[in-house]
mmCIF file of C-alpha atoms in Angstrom:
data_model
loop_
_atom_site.group_PDB
_atom_site.id
_atom_site.type_symbol
_atom_site.label_atom_id
_atom_site.label_comp_id
_atom_site.label_asym_id
_atom_site.label_seq_id
_atom_site.Cartn_x
_atom_site.Cartn_y
_atom_site.Cartn_z
ATOM 1 C CA MET K 1 -9.201 11.617 7.140
ATOM 2 C CA ASP K 2 -8.406 15.196 8.211
ATOM 3 C CA ASP K 3 -9.754 14.207 11.677
ATOM 4 C CA PHE K 4 -6.866 11.833 12.179
ATOM 5 C CA PRO K 5 -3.564 13.177 13.442
ATOM 6 C CA ASP K 6 -0.299 12.831 11.611
ATOM 7 C CA PRO K 7 1.597 9.620 12.352
ATOM 8 C CA PRO K 8 4.009 9.746 15.278
ATOM 9 C CA PRO K 9 7.498 11.120 14.515
ATOM 10 C CA TYR K 10 8.876 7.559 14.561
ATOM 11 C CA PHE K 11 7.330 7.185 11.097
ATOM 12 C CA PRO K 12 9.147 10.046 9.283
ATOM 13 C CA ASP K 13 7.207 10.924 6.092
ATOM 14 C CA LYS K 14 8.952 12.847 3.294
ATOM 15 C CA PHE K 15 5.498 13.526 1.756
ATOM 16 C CA LYS K 16 4.780 15.753 4.746
ATOM 17 C CA MET K 17 7.604 18.044 3.694
ATOM 18 C CA VAL K 18 5.569 19.232 0.703
ATOM 19 C CA ALA K 19 2.378 21.362 0.619
ATOM 20 C CA PRO K 20 -0.813 19.403 1.366
ATOM 21 C CA GLN K 21 -2.083 19.667 -2.309
ATOM 22 C CA PHE K 22 1.106 17.785 -3.352
ATOM 23 C CA GLN K 23 0.717 14.961 -0.805
ATOM 24 C CA PRO K 24 -0.711 11.715 -2.128
ATOM 25 C CA PRO K 25 -3.975 10.543 -0.451
ATOM 26 C CA PHE K 26 -2.369 7.576 1.330
ATOM 27 C CA THR K 27 -4.405 7.264 4.477
ATOM 28 C CA TRP K 28 -7.337 4.742 4.529
ATOM 29 C CA LEU K 29 -9.870 3.402 6.920
ATOM 30 C CA PHE K 30 -10.439 -0.342 6.079
ATOM 31 C CA LEU K 31 -13.667 -1.984 7.176
ATOM 32 C CA GLY K 32 -13.837 -5.672 6.472
ATOM 33 C CA PRO K 33 -16.040 -8.664 7.385
ATOM 34 C CA LYS K 34 -14.584 -11.906 8.685
ATOM 35 C CA GLY K 35 -12.852 -13.691 5.821
ATOM 36 C CA ALA K 36 -12.084 -10.559 3.751
ATOM 37 C CA PHE K 37 -8.517 -10.465 2.565
ATOM 38 C CA SER K 38 -5.947 -8.663 0.558
ATOM 39 C CA PRO K 39 -3.916 -11.015 -1.643
ATOM 40 C CA LEU K 40 -0.128 -11.015 -1.566
ATOM 41 C CA HIS K 41 1.130 -7.577 -2.708
ATOM 42 C CA ARG K 42 3.739 -4.929 -2.116
ATOM 43 C CA ASP K 43 2.392 -1.420 -1.165
ATOM 44 C CA ILE K 44 1.915 1.278 -3.677
ATOM 45 C CA TRP K 45 5.107 2.909 -4.975
ATOM 46 C CA MET K 46 7.233 0.673 -2.654
ATOM 47 C CA THR K 47 6.257 2.992 0.264
ATOM 48 C CA CYS K 48 6.398 1.921 3.916
ATOM 49 C CA ALA K 49 3.196 1.692 5.892
ATOM 50 C CA TRP K 50 1.703 1.497 9.358
ATOM 51 C CA MET K 51 -1.650 -0.133 10.176
ATOM 52 C CA ALA K 52 -3.371 0.375 13.509
ATOM 53 C CA GLN K 53 -6.094 -2.175 14.397
ATOM 54 C CA VAL K 54 -9.130 -0.426 15.801
ATOM 55 C CA GLU K 55 -11.572 -3.313 16.050
ATOM 56 C CA GLY K 56 -11.383 -7.164 15.455
ATOM 57 C CA ARG K 57 -8.316 -9.159 14.431
ATOM 58 C CA LYS K 58 -6.236 -9.379 11.237
ATOM 59 C CA ARG K 59 -3.670 -11.970 10.258
ATOM 60 C CA PHE K 60 -0.602 -10.844 8.240
ATOM 61 C CA VAL K 61 1.898 -12.989 6.356
ATOM 62 C CA PHE K 62 5.026 -11.029 5.497
ATOM 63 C CA PHE K 63 7.764 -12.074 3.042
ATOM 64 C CA PRO K 64 11.001 -10.140 3.347
ATOM 65 C CA PRO K 65 12.474 -8.759 0.130
ATOM 66 C CA LYS K 66 15.117 -11.497 -0.017
ATOM 67 C CA ASP K 67 12.163 -13.978 -0.353
ATOM 68 C CA THR K 68 10.158 -12.045 -2.989
ATOM 69 C CA SER K 69 11.189 -14.564 -5.758
ATOM 70 C CA CYS K 70 9.401 -17.319 -3.752
ATOM 71 C CA CYS K 71 5.981 -15.575 -4.180
ATOM 72 C CA TYR K 72 6.218 -13.159 -7.016
ATOM 73 C CA LEU K 73 6.641 -13.589 -10.801
ATOM 74 C CA LYS K 74 7.281 -11.043 -13.501
ATOM 75 C CA SER K 75 7.082 -12.278 -17.109
ATOM 76 C CA GLU K 76 9.219 -10.990 -19.914
ATOM 77 C CA GLY K 77 6.118 -9.082 -21.143
ATOM 78 C CA GLY K 78 5.939 -7.254 -17.816
ATOM 79 C CA GLN K 79 2.895 -9.160 -16.414
ATOM 80 C CA GLU K 80 3.141 -9.523 -12.644
ATOM 81 C CA ALA K 81 1.695 -12.323 -10.533
ATOM 82 C CA TYR K 82 1.780 -13.130 -6.835
ATOM 83 C CA ALA K 83 1.177 -16.532 -5.270
ATOM 84 C CA ASP K 84 -2.257 -17.093 -3.876
ATOM 85 C CA LEU K 85 -1.699 -18.268 -0.348
ATOM 86 C CA ARG K 86 -5.286 -19.519 -0.087
ATOM 87 C CA ARG K 87 -4.777 -21.848 -3.066
ATOM 88 C CA PRO K 88 -1.105 -22.240 -3.645
ATOM 89 C CA ASN K 89 -0.034 -23.179 -7.197
ATOM 90 C CA LEU K 90 3.281 -24.950 -6.731
ATOM 91 C CA GLU K 91 3.790 -25.342 -10.511
ATOM 92 C CA ALA K 92 3.882 -21.554 -10.981
ATOM 93 C CA PHE K 93 5.503 -20.930 -7.566
ATOM 94 C CA PRO K 94 7.700 -24.079 -6.831
ATOM 95 C CA ASN K 95 9.815 -22.238 -4.248
ATOM 96 C CA LEU K 96 6.890 -20.765 -2.250
ATOM 97 C CA TYR K 97 7.586 -22.934 0.787
ATOM 98 C CA SER K 98 11.311 -22.204 0.727
ATOM 99 C CA GLY K 99 10.749 -18.644 1.868
ATOM 100 C CA HIS K 100 10.824 -17.460 5.425
ATOM 101 C CA PRO K 101 7.495 -15.608 6.025
ATOM 102 C CA VAL K 102 6.745 -13.868 9.236
ATOM 103 C CA GLU K 103 3.220 -14.211 10.542
ATOM 104 C CA ALA K 104 1.437 -11.830 12.946
ATOM 105 C CA VAL K 105 -2.031 -11.284 14.280
ATOM 106 C CA LEU K 106 -3.155 -7.768 14.993
ATOM 107 C CA HIS K 107 -5.632 -7.205 17.901
ATOM 108 C CA PRO K 108 -7.336 -3.904 18.702
ATOM 109 C CA SER K 109 -4.809 -1.131 19.688
ATOM 110 C CA ASP K 110 -1.928 -3.076 17.891
ATOM 111 C CA VAL K 111 0.148 -1.280 15.269
ATOM 112 C CA VAL K 112 2.262 -2.988 12.617
ATOM 113 C CA TYR K 113 5.033 -1.356 10.549
ATOM 114 C CA ILE K 114 5.302 -2.660 6.992
ATOM 115 C CA PRO K 115 8.753 -1.900 5.560
ATOM 116 C CA SER K 116 9.234 -0.903 1.896
ATOM 117 C CA GLY K 117 9.334 -3.842 -0.477
ATOM 118 C CA TRP K 118 7.917 -6.464 1.947
ATOM 119 C CA THR K 119 5.354 -8.666 0.173
ATOM 120 C CA HIS K 120 2.395 -9.251 2.479
ATOM 121 C CA TYR K 121 -1.034 -10.991 2.679
ATOM 122 C CA VAL K 122 -3.751 -9.692 5.067
ATOM 123 C CA GLU K 123 -6.884 -11.574 6.267
ATOM 124 C CA CYS K 124 -9.694 -10.489 8.593
ATOM 125 C CA LEU K 125 -10.039 -13.188 11.231
ATOM 126 C CA THR K 126 -13.145 -11.349 12.541
ATOM 127 C CA ASP K 127 -15.103 -8.325 11.449
ATOM 128 C CA SER K 128 -12.410 -5.637 11.373
ATOM 129 C CA VAL K 129 -11.758 -1.887 11.381
ATOM 130 C CA SER K 130 -8.181 -0.676 10.603
ATOM 131 C CA LEU K 131 -6.554 2.672 9.974
ATOM 132 C CA THR K 132 -3.436 2.707 7.643
ATOM 133 C CA SER K 133 -1.129 5.135 6.084
ATOM 134 C CA ASN K 134 1.644 4.764 3.508
ATOM 135 C CA PHE K 135 4.663 6.996 3.584
ATOM 136 C CA ALA K 136 8.139 7.643 2.111
ATOM 137 C CA THR K 137 11.119 7.657 4.400
ATOM 138 C CA PRO K 138 14.536 9.157 3.754
ATOM 139 C CA LYS K 139 15.724 5.605 3.081
ATOM 140 C CA ASN K 140 13.082 4.618 0.409
ATOM 141 C CA PHE K 141 12.425 8.102 -1.053
ATOM 142 C CA LYS K 142 14.621 7.501 -4.163
ATOM 143 C CA ARG K 143 12.533 4.409 -4.948
ATOM 144 C CA VAL K 144 9.303 6.316 -4.491
ATOM 145 C CA LEU K 145 10.329 9.437 -6.412
ATOM 146 C CA VAL K 146 9.584 8.160 -9.926
ATOM 147 C CA PRO K 147 5.994 7.072 -9.325
ATOM 148 C CA TYR K 148 5.446 10.108 -7.132
ATOM 149 C CA THR K 149 6.633 12.374 -10.011
ATOM 150 C CA ARG K 150 4.285 10.578 -12.455
ATOM 151 C CA TRP K 151 1.375 11.011 -10.030
ATOM 152 C CA LEU K 152 2.095 14.759 -9.786
ATOM 153 C CA GLU K 153 2.243 15.057 -13.503
ATOM 154 C CA LYS K 154 -1.164 13.337 -13.874
ATOM 155 C CA ARG K 155 -2.633 15.728 -11.279
ATOM 156 C CA ARG K 156 -1.199 18.694 -13.182
ATOM 157 C CA LEU K 157 -2.618 17.373 -16.455
ATOM 158 C CA ALA K 158 -6.027 16.719 -14.845
ATOM 159 C CA ALA K 159 -6.093 20.230 -13.450
ATOM 160 C CA HIS K 160 -5.274 21.638 -16.764
ATOM 161 C CA MET K 161 -8.040 19.550 -18.423
ATOM 162 C CA VAL K 162 -10.562 20.747 -15.910
ATOM 163 C CA SER K 163 -9.502 24.372 -16.497
ATOM 164 C CA VAL K 164 -9.861 23.961 -20.281
ATOM 165 C CA ALA K 165 -13.297 22.322 -19.855
ATOM 166 C CA LYS K 166 -14.423 25.136 -17.613
ATOM 167 C CA ASP K 167 -13.250 27.741 -20.092
ATOM 168 C CA ALA K 168 -15.108 25.937 -22.925
ATOM 169 C CA VAL K 169 -18.316 25.814 -20.861
ATOM 170 C CA LEU K 170 -18.109 29.478 -19.966
ATOM 171 C CA ARG K 171 -17.309 30.451 -23.591
ATOM 172 C CA TYR K 172 -20.358 28.617 -24.978
ATOM 173 C CA ARG K 173 -22.992 29.899 -22.504
#
């Protein structure tokens, strides 16, 4: 992914303000056959995202944050569930059709912006190639900060464990 340039400045990314080793790996190349899909979800850490369609077509269904309750459940035990738009369960999601989703089809060279907290479904209408990147803006950075800090701590712990393992291997040679 180092071959791809940073996103244009109209997608300000707070992660770019830190050294590269502290930036989460949030740029992906998606290759999908016709019919492949991502079920309803909100993006990692409630980040924003952009997706550029390189080849093929993709259909998006977006639910704004005010309609999240139509398509998302969280039990008292913390279990999360999203509605399955391919096979809607109206007993579990009785208000699914009361939301106001926005639909869009991406064609080659189209770019879509996905705001923080927007629940969305994505389906490949044809064989598809897309490039996407998630980012933190000044507006959503407070929301992103807790999971980002946890990620940094896990990386620090993993680096420490690797160091301890290397020391142990060298000691017992």
